[in-house]
């Protein structure tokens, strides 16, 4: 906790005075982010840092393995679906980027088994990505199986997003674009999913 408070003091002394007017404007006008990021909760993958974005620019939802479940408007506690609904239907974001990443512990648990201590929720959550695991095993092209599964999970999440009727409608209207990406922690490089189904390094 002390380290958190040390960081807060640095924020108040450094970033806050520089950005005070921006925060005040965002408080008065409300947020209007154009992009939504669906990313992993992994502490090494920070969308704000990777995209060099400031306050008010990105609407971010993070969960284990950057997954979205299929559309299921039941009475369960759908945190990620709630964030999608708010981002798409209320904030009217124009882009959603699903960002998987290298060395993802959630995907590793899917491939190798969930730690015994994480059976209450993680196990059922990452089962969302079971079709991605099957796809990655079916296409053994000699690449790293962990990477293949991480990338297949991004594609699966994009397909799951299209099961949300208000996402599919806005995509059909051209008002919303969906993107896939994979971030490599060691190199800091971002790969973007292309129309050909392959991930290619983003310029820069
Ligand atoms: Zn992860």
PDB file of C-alpha atoms and ligand atoms in Angstrom:
ATOM      1  CA  UNK A   1       0.000   0.000   0.000  1.00  0.00           C
ATOM      2  CA  UNK A   2       2.875   2.376   0.715  1.00  0.00           C
ATOM      3  CA  UNK A   3       4.066   1.993  -2.851  1.00  0.00           C
ATOM      4  CA  UNK A   4       0.601   2.854  -4.110  1.00  0.00           C
ATOM      5  CA  UNK A   5       0.515   5.984  -1.978  1.00  0.00           C
ATOM      6  CA  UNK A   6       4.027   6.945  -3.092  1.00  0.00           C
ATOM      7  CA  UNK A   7       2.765   6.705  -6.650  1.00  0.00           C
ATOM      8  CA  UNK A   8      -0.290   8.773  -5.807  1.00  0.00           C
ATOM      9  CA  UNK A   9       1.920  11.490  -4.355  1.00  0.00           C
ATOM     10  CA  UNK A  10       3.974  11.520  -7.568  1.00  0.00           C
ATOM     11  CA  UNK A  11       0.737  11.754  -9.572  1.00  0.00           C
ATOM     12  CA  UNK A  12      -0.498  14.700  -7.528  1.00  0.00           C
ATOM     13  CA  UNK A  13       2.842  16.461  -7.779  1.00  0.00           C
ATOM     14  CA  UNK A  14       3.547  15.708 -11.441  1.00  0.00           C
ATOM     15  CA  UNK A  15       0.786  14.548 -13.750  1.00  0.00           C
ATOM     16  CA  UNK A  16      -2.091  16.231 -11.958  1.00  0.00           C
ATOM     17  CA  UNK A  17      -0.950  19.875 -12.245  1.00  0.00           C
ATOM     18  CA  UNK A  18      -0.029  19.306 -15.891  1.00  0.00           C
ATOM     19  CA  UNK A  19      -3.384  17.813 -16.703  1.00  0.00           C
ATOM     20  CA  UNK A  20      -5.630  19.628 -14.296  1.00  0.00           C
ATOM     21  CA  UNK A  21      -7.514  21.478 -17.009  1.00  0.00           C
ATOM     22  CA  UNK A  22      -8.036  18.262 -18.953  1.00  0.00           C
ATOM     23  CA  UNK A  23      -9.475  16.499 -15.917  1.00  0.00           C
ATOM     24  CA  UNK A  24     -11.717  19.474 -15.184  1.00  0.00           C
ATOM     25  CA  UNK A  25     -12.960  19.526 -18.769  1.00  0.00           C
ATOM     26  CA  UNK A  26     -13.630  15.786 -18.634  1.00  0.00           C
ATOM     27  CA  UNK A  27     -15.478  16.238 -15.344  1.00  0.00           C
ATOM     28  CA  UNK A  28     -17.653  18.995 -16.835  1.00  0.00           C
ATOM     29  CA  UNK A  29     -18.309  17.495 -20.255  1.00  0.00           C
ATOM     30  CA  UNK A  30     -18.186  13.797 -19.402  1.00  0.00           C
ATOM     31  CA  UNK A  31     -16.180  11.190 -21.220  1.00  0.00           C
ATOM     32  CA  UNK A  32     -16.374  10.662 -24.971  1.00  0.00           C
ATOM     33  CA  UNK A  33     -13.750   8.050 -25.795  1.00  0.00           C
ATOM     34  CA  UNK A  34     -13.697   6.949 -29.417  1.00  0.00           C
ATOM     35  CA  UNK A  35     -12.053   3.593 -28.831  1.00  0.00           C
ATOM     36  CA  UNK A  36     -12.773   0.698 -26.520  1.00  0.00           C
ATOM     37  CA  UNK A  37     -10.031  -1.756 -25.607  1.00  0.00           C
ATOM     38  CA  UNK A  38     -10.709  -5.280 -24.416  1.00  0.00           C
ATOM     39  CA  UNK A  39      -7.488  -6.387 -22.818  1.00  0.00           C
ATOM     40  CA  UNK A  40      -6.108  -8.839 -20.285  1.00  0.00           C
ATOM     41  CA  UNK A  41      -5.856  -8.024 -16.593  1.00  0.00           C
ATOM     42  CA  UNK A  42      -2.163  -8.958 -16.783  1.00  0.00           C
ATOM     43  CA  UNK A  43      -0.105  -6.258 -15.052  1.00  0.00           C
ATOM     44  CA  UNK A  44       2.386  -6.177 -17.923  1.00  0.00           C
ATOM     45  CA  UNK A  45      -0.150  -5.190 -20.544  1.00  0.00           C
ATOM     46  CA  UNK A  46      -1.352  -1.642 -19.962  1.00  0.00           C
ATOM     47  CA  UNK A  47      -3.460  -0.287 -22.862  1.00  0.00           C
ATOM     48  CA  UNK A  48      -3.005   3.318 -21.763  1.00  0.00           C
ATOM     49  CA  UNK A  49       0.767   2.923 -21.886  1.00  0.00           C
ATOM     50  CA  UNK A  50       0.880   0.867 -25.099  1.00  0.00           C
ATOM     51  CA  UNK A  51      -1.272   3.371 -26.997  1.00  0.00           C
ATOM     52  CA  UNK A  52       0.172   6.399 -25.208  1.00  0.00           C
ATOM     53  CA  UNK A  53      -3.340   7.542 -24.364  1.00  0.00           C
ATOM     54  CA  UNK A  54      -4.352  10.089 -21.768  1.00  0.00           C
ATOM     55  CA  UNK A  55      -7.439  10.462 -19.591  1.00  0.00           C
ATOM     56  CA  UNK A  56     -10.697  10.259 -21.483  1.00  0.00           C
ATOM     57  CA  UNK A  57      -9.269   8.625 -24.605  1.00  0.00           C
ATOM     58  CA  UNK A  58      -9.798   4.901 -24.062  1.00  0.00           C
ATOM     59  CA  UNK A  59     -12.716   3.002 -22.589  1.00  0.00           C
ATOM     60  CA  UNK A  60     -10.989  -0.089 -21.251  1.00  0.00           C
ATOM     61  CA  UNK A  61     -12.287  -3.375 -19.936  1.00  0.00           C
ATOM     62  CA  UNK A  62      -9.755  -5.885 -18.722  1.00  0.00           C
ATOM     63  CA  UNK A  63     -10.344  -9.465 -17.706  1.00  0.00           C
ATOM     64  CA  UNK A  64      -8.532 -12.784 -17.585  1.00  0.00           C
ATOM     65  CA  UNK A  65      -7.261 -13.507 -21.136  1.00  0.00           C
ATOM     66  CA  UNK A  66      -9.065 -10.618 -22.915  1.00  0.00           C
ATOM     67  CA  UNK A  67     -12.175 -12.705 -23.516  1.00  0.00           C
ATOM     68  CA  UNK A  68     -15.758 -11.801 -24.289  1.00  0.00           C
ATOM     69  CA  UNK A  69     -18.446 -14.403 -23.749  1.00  0.00           C
ATOM     70  CA  UNK A  70     -21.149 -14.915 -26.366  1.00  0.00           C
ATOM     71  CA  UNK A  71     -24.241 -12.720 -25.994  1.00  0.00           C
ATOM     72  CA  UNK A  72     -26.340 -14.133 -23.129  1.00  0.00           C
ATOM     73  CA  UNK A  73     -28.803 -11.677 -21.576  1.00  0.00           C
ATOM     74  CA  UNK A  74     -29.614 -13.788 -18.521  1.00  0.00           C
ATOM     75  CA  UNK A  75     -29.391 -12.885 -14.871  1.00  0.00           C
ATOM     76  CA  UNK A  76     -25.742 -13.830 -14.423  1.00  0.00           C
ATOM     77  CA  UNK A  77     -23.174 -11.178 -13.521  1.00  0.00           C
ATOM     78  CA  UNK A  78     -21.792 -10.251 -16.912  1.00  0.00           C
ATOM     79  CA  UNK A  79     -19.133  -7.663 -16.144  1.00  0.00           C
ATOM     80  CA  UNK A  80     -17.503  -7.697 -19.554  1.00  0.00           C
ATOM     81  CA  UNK A  81     -20.829  -7.705 -21.405  1.00  0.00           C
ATOM     82  CA  UNK A  82     -21.989  -4.787 -19.267  1.00  0.00           C
ATOM     83  CA  UNK A  83     -18.882  -2.811 -20.221  1.00  0.00           C
ATOM     84  CA  UNK A  84     -19.471  -3.645 -23.891  1.00  0.00           C
ATOM     85  CA  UNK A  85     -23.061  -2.498 -23.644  1.00  0.00           C
ATOM     86  CA  UNK A  86     -22.067   0.767 -22.033  1.00  0.00           C
ATOM     87  CA  UNK A  87     -19.233   1.408 -24.453  1.00  0.00           C
ATOM     88  CA  UNK A  88     -21.174   0.578 -27.599  1.00  0.00           C
ATOM     89  CA  UNK A  89     -24.701   1.743 -26.785  1.00  0.00           C
ATOM     90  CA  UNK A  90     -24.104   4.674 -24.455  1.00  0.00           C
ATOM     91  CA  UNK A  91     -20.659   6.017 -25.306  1.00  0.00           C
ATOM     92  CA  UNK A  92     -21.020   5.073 -28.996  1.00  0.00           C
ATOM     93  CA  UNK A  93     -17.388   4.110 -29.429  1.00  0.00           C
ATOM     94  CA  UNK A  94     -16.388   3.795 -33.071  1.00  0.00           C
ATOM     95  CA  UNK A  95     -13.747   1.094 -32.598  1.00  0.00           C
ATOM     96  CA  UNK A  96     -13.241  -1.933 -30.350  1.00  0.00           C
ATOM     97  CA  UNK A  97      -9.767  -3.423 -30.177  1.00  0.00           C
ATOM     98  CA  UNK A  98      -9.389  -6.890 -28.676  1.00  0.00           C
ATOM     99  CA  UNK A  99      -5.802  -7.217 -27.486  1.00  0.00           C
ATOM    100  CA  UNK A 100      -4.361 -10.579 -26.525  1.00  0.00           C
ATOM    101  CA  UNK A 101      -0.784 -10.873 -25.373  1.00  0.00           C
ATOM    102  CA  UNK A 102       2.233 -13.144 -25.116  1.00  0.00           C
ATOM    103  CA  UNK A 103       2.816 -15.253 -22.005  1.00  0.00           C
ATOM    104  CA  UNK A 104      -0.861 -14.978 -21.075  1.00  0.00           C
ATOM    105  CA  UNK A 105      -1.489 -16.896 -17.863  1.00  0.00           C
ATOM    106  CA  UNK A 106      -5.181 -17.286 -18.652  1.00  0.00           C
ATOM    107  CA  UNK A 107      -4.407 -18.949 -21.971  1.00  0.00           C
ATOM    108  CA  UNK A 108      -1.729 -21.055 -20.311  1.00  0.00           C
ATOM    109  CA  UNK A 109      -4.320 -22.253 -17.789  1.00  0.00           C
ATOM    110  CA  UNK A 110      -6.627 -23.128 -20.660  1.00  0.00           C
ATOM    111  CA  UNK A 111      -3.879 -25.191 -22.294  1.00  0.00           C
ATOM    112  CA  UNK A 112      -2.305 -26.763 -19.240  1.00  0.00           C
ATOM    113  CA  UNK A 113      -5.000 -26.692 -16.584  1.00  0.00           C
ATOM    114  CA  UNK A 114      -6.219 -24.162 -14.069  1.00  0.00           C
ATOM    115  CA  UNK A 115      -4.279 -23.855 -10.794  1.00  0.00           C
ATOM    116  CA  UNK A 116      -6.181 -25.653  -8.032  1.00  0.00           C
ATOM    117  CA  UNK A 117      -6.578 -22.363  -6.169  1.00  0.00           C
ATOM    118  CA  UNK A 118      -8.368 -20.733  -9.108  1.00  0.00           C
ATOM    119  CA  UNK A 119     -11.192 -23.183  -9.670  1.00  0.00           C
ATOM    120  CA  UNK A 120     -14.146 -21.124  -8.432  1.00  0.00           C
ATOM    121  CA  UNK A 121     -14.241 -18.642 -11.299  1.00  0.00           C
ATOM    122  CA  UNK A 122     -11.184 -18.805 -13.555  1.00  0.00           C
ATOM    123  CA  UNK A 123     -11.925 -22.324 -14.748  1.00  0.00           C
ATOM    124  CA  UNK A 124     -15.414 -21.544 -16.009  1.00  0.00           C
ATOM    125  CA  UNK A 125     -14.333 -18.158 -17.374  1.00  0.00           C
ATOM    126  CA  UNK A 126     -11.524 -19.442 -19.546  1.00  0.00           C
ATOM    127  CA  UNK A 127     -13.714 -22.242 -20.875  1.00  0.00           C
ATOM    128  CA  UNK A 128     -15.129 -19.487 -23.081  1.00  0.00           C
ATOM    129  CA  UNK A 129     -11.904 -19.900 -25.053  1.00  0.00           C
ATOM    130  CA  UNK A 130     -12.146 -23.694 -25.471  1.00  0.00           C
ATOM    131  CA  UNK A 131     -12.966 -23.336 -29.210  1.00  0.00           C
ATOM    132  CA  UNK A 132      -9.758 -21.291 -29.589  1.00  0.00           C
ATOM    133  CA  UNK A 133      -7.745 -24.084 -28.012  1.00  0.00           C
ATOM    134  CA  UNK A 134      -9.308 -26.624 -30.359  1.00  0.00           C
ATOM    135  CA  UNK A 135      -8.588 -24.402 -33.362  1.00  0.00           C
ATOM    136  CA  UNK A 136      -4.981 -23.901 -32.303  1.00  0.00           C
ATOM    137  CA  UNK A 137      -4.458 -27.649 -31.866  1.00  0.00           C
ATOM    138  CA  UNK A 138      -6.068 -28.395 -35.221  1.00  0.00           C
ATOM    139  CA  UNK A 139      -3.688 -26.054 -37.027  1.00  0.00           C
ATOM    140  CA  UNK A 140      -0.240 -27.194 -35.958  1.00  0.00           C
ATOM    141  CA  UNK A 141       1.930 -25.174 -38.302  1.00  0.00           C
ATOM    142  CA  UNK A 142       5.050 -25.457 -36.192  1.00  0.00           C
ATOM    143  CA  UNK A 143       4.582 -22.110 -34.464  1.00  0.00           C
ATOM    144  CA  UNK A 144       4.559 -21.767 -30.701  1.00  0.00           C
ATOM    145  CA  UNK A 145       1.326 -23.443 -29.466  1.00  0.00           C
ATOM    146  CA  UNK A 146       0.897 -20.858 -26.704  1.00  0.00           C
ATOM    147  CA  UNK A 147       1.106 -18.011 -29.223  1.00  0.00           C
ATOM    148  CA  UNK A 148      -1.239 -19.812 -31.599  1.00  0.00           C
ATOM    149  CA  UNK A 149      -3.809 -20.256 -28.845  1.00  0.00           C
ATOM    150  CA  UNK A 150      -3.485 -16.613 -27.741  1.00  0.00           C
ATOM    151  CA  UNK A 151      -4.115 -15.472 -31.297  1.00  0.00           C
ATOM    152  CA  UNK A 152      -7.014 -17.873 -31.818  1.00  0.00           C
ATOM    153  CA  UNK A 153      -8.564 -16.524 -28.603  1.00  0.00           C
ATOM    154  CA  UNK A 154      -8.495 -13.013 -30.084  1.00  0.00           C
ATOM    155  CA  UNK A 155     -10.290 -14.264 -33.190  1.00  0.00           C
ATOM    156  CA  UNK A 156     -12.831 -16.120 -31.063  1.00  0.00           C
ATOM    157  CA  UNK A 157     -13.515 -13.033 -28.982  1.00  0.00           C
ATOM    158  CA  UNK A 158     -14.112 -11.024 -32.156  1.00  0.00           C
ATOM    159  CA  UNK A 159     -16.616 -13.666 -33.292  1.00  0.00           C
ATOM    160  CA  UNK A 160     -18.288 -13.603 -29.882  1.00  0.00           C
ATOM    161  CA  UNK A 161     -18.591  -9.820 -30.071  1.00  0.00           C
ATOM    162  CA  UNK A 162     -20.583 -10.220 -33.278  1.00  0.00           C
ATOM    163  CA  UNK A 163     -23.179 -12.321 -31.386  1.00  0.00           C
ATOM    164  CA  UNK A 164     -24.193  -9.149 -29.520  1.00  0.00           C
ATOM    165  CA  UNK A 165     -27.036  -7.821 -31.726  1.00  0.00           C
ATOM    166  CA  UNK A 166     -26.259  -4.141 -31.128  1.00  0.00           C
ATOM    167  CA  UNK A 167     -22.608  -4.727 -32.010  1.00  0.00           C
ATOM    168  CA  UNK A 168     -23.490  -6.616 -35.204  1.00  0.00           C
ATOM    169  CA  UNK A 169     -25.957  -3.869 -36.161  1.00  0.00           C
ATOM    170  CA  UNK A 170     -23.468  -1.066 -35.699  1.00  0.00           C
ATOM    171  CA  UNK A 171     -20.785  -2.989 -37.564  1.00  0.00           C
ATOM    172  CA  UNK A 172     -23.232  -3.537 -40.448  1.00  0.00           C
ATOM    173  CA  UNK A 173     -24.050   0.174 -40.469  1.00  0.00           C
ATOM    174  CA  UNK A 174     -20.372   1.048 -40.629  1.00  0.00           C
ATOM    175  CA  UNK A 175     -20.601   2.876 -37.307  1.00  0.00           C
ATOM    176  CA  UNK A 176     -18.373   0.435 -35.440  1.00  0.00           C
ATOM    177  CA  UNK A 177     -15.184  -1.368 -36.420  1.00  0.00           C
ATOM    178  CA  UNK A 178     -13.717  -4.395 -34.625  1.00  0.00           C
ATOM    179  CA  UNK A 179      -9.987  -5.052 -34.525  1.00  0.00           C
ATOM    180  CA  UNK A 180      -7.744  -7.794 -33.193  1.00  0.00           C
ATOM    181  CA  UNK A 181      -4.222  -7.393 -31.865  1.00  0.00           C
ATOM    182  CA  UNK A 182      -1.555  -9.291 -29.972  1.00  0.00           C
ATOM    183  CA  UNK A 183       1.069  -7.618 -27.777  1.00  0.00           C
ATOM    184  CA  UNK A 184       4.459  -9.195 -27.237  1.00  0.00           C
ATOM    185  CA  UNK A 185       5.642  -8.366 -23.729  1.00  0.00           C
ATOM    186  CA  UNK A 186       9.324  -9.011 -24.310  1.00  0.00           C
ATOM    187  CA  UNK A 187       9.729  -6.924 -27.472  1.00  0.00           C
ATOM    188  CA  UNK A 188       6.941  -4.412 -26.866  1.00  0.00           C
ATOM    189  CA  UNK A 189       5.711  -5.059 -30.408  1.00  0.00           C
ATOM    190  CA  UNK A 190       2.055  -5.032 -31.374  1.00  0.00           C
ATOM    191  CA  UNK A 191       0.748  -7.285 -34.114  1.00  0.00           C
ATOM    192  CA  UNK A 192      -2.544  -6.526 -35.807  1.00  0.00           C
ATOM    193  CA  UNK A 193      -4.980  -9.096 -37.132  1.00  0.00           C
ATOM    194  CA  UNK A 194      -5.407  -8.620 -40.865  1.00  0.00           C
ATOM    195  CA  UNK A 195      -8.260  -9.533 -43.181  1.00  0.00           C
ATOM    196  CA  UNK A 196      -6.258 -12.624 -44.156  1.00  0.00           C
ATOM    197  CA  UNK A 197      -6.521 -13.977 -40.603  1.00  0.00           C
ATOM    198  CA  UNK A 198      -2.820 -13.461 -39.916  1.00  0.00           C
ATOM    199  CA  UNK A 199      -1.220 -11.194 -37.332  1.00  0.00           C
ATOM    200  CA  UNK A 200       1.308  -8.748 -38.768  1.00  0.00           C
ATOM    201  CA  UNK A 201       3.527  -6.287 -36.955  1.00  0.00           C
ATOM    202  CA  UNK A 202       2.031  -2.821 -36.676  1.00  0.00           C
ATOM    203  CA  UNK A 203       4.132  -0.024 -38.167  1.00  0.00           C
ATOM    204  CA  UNK A 204       6.253   1.837 -35.685  1.00  0.00           C
TER     205      UNK A 204
HETATM  206 ZN1  LIG B   1      -3.261 -12.521 -20.093  1.00  0.00          ZN
END
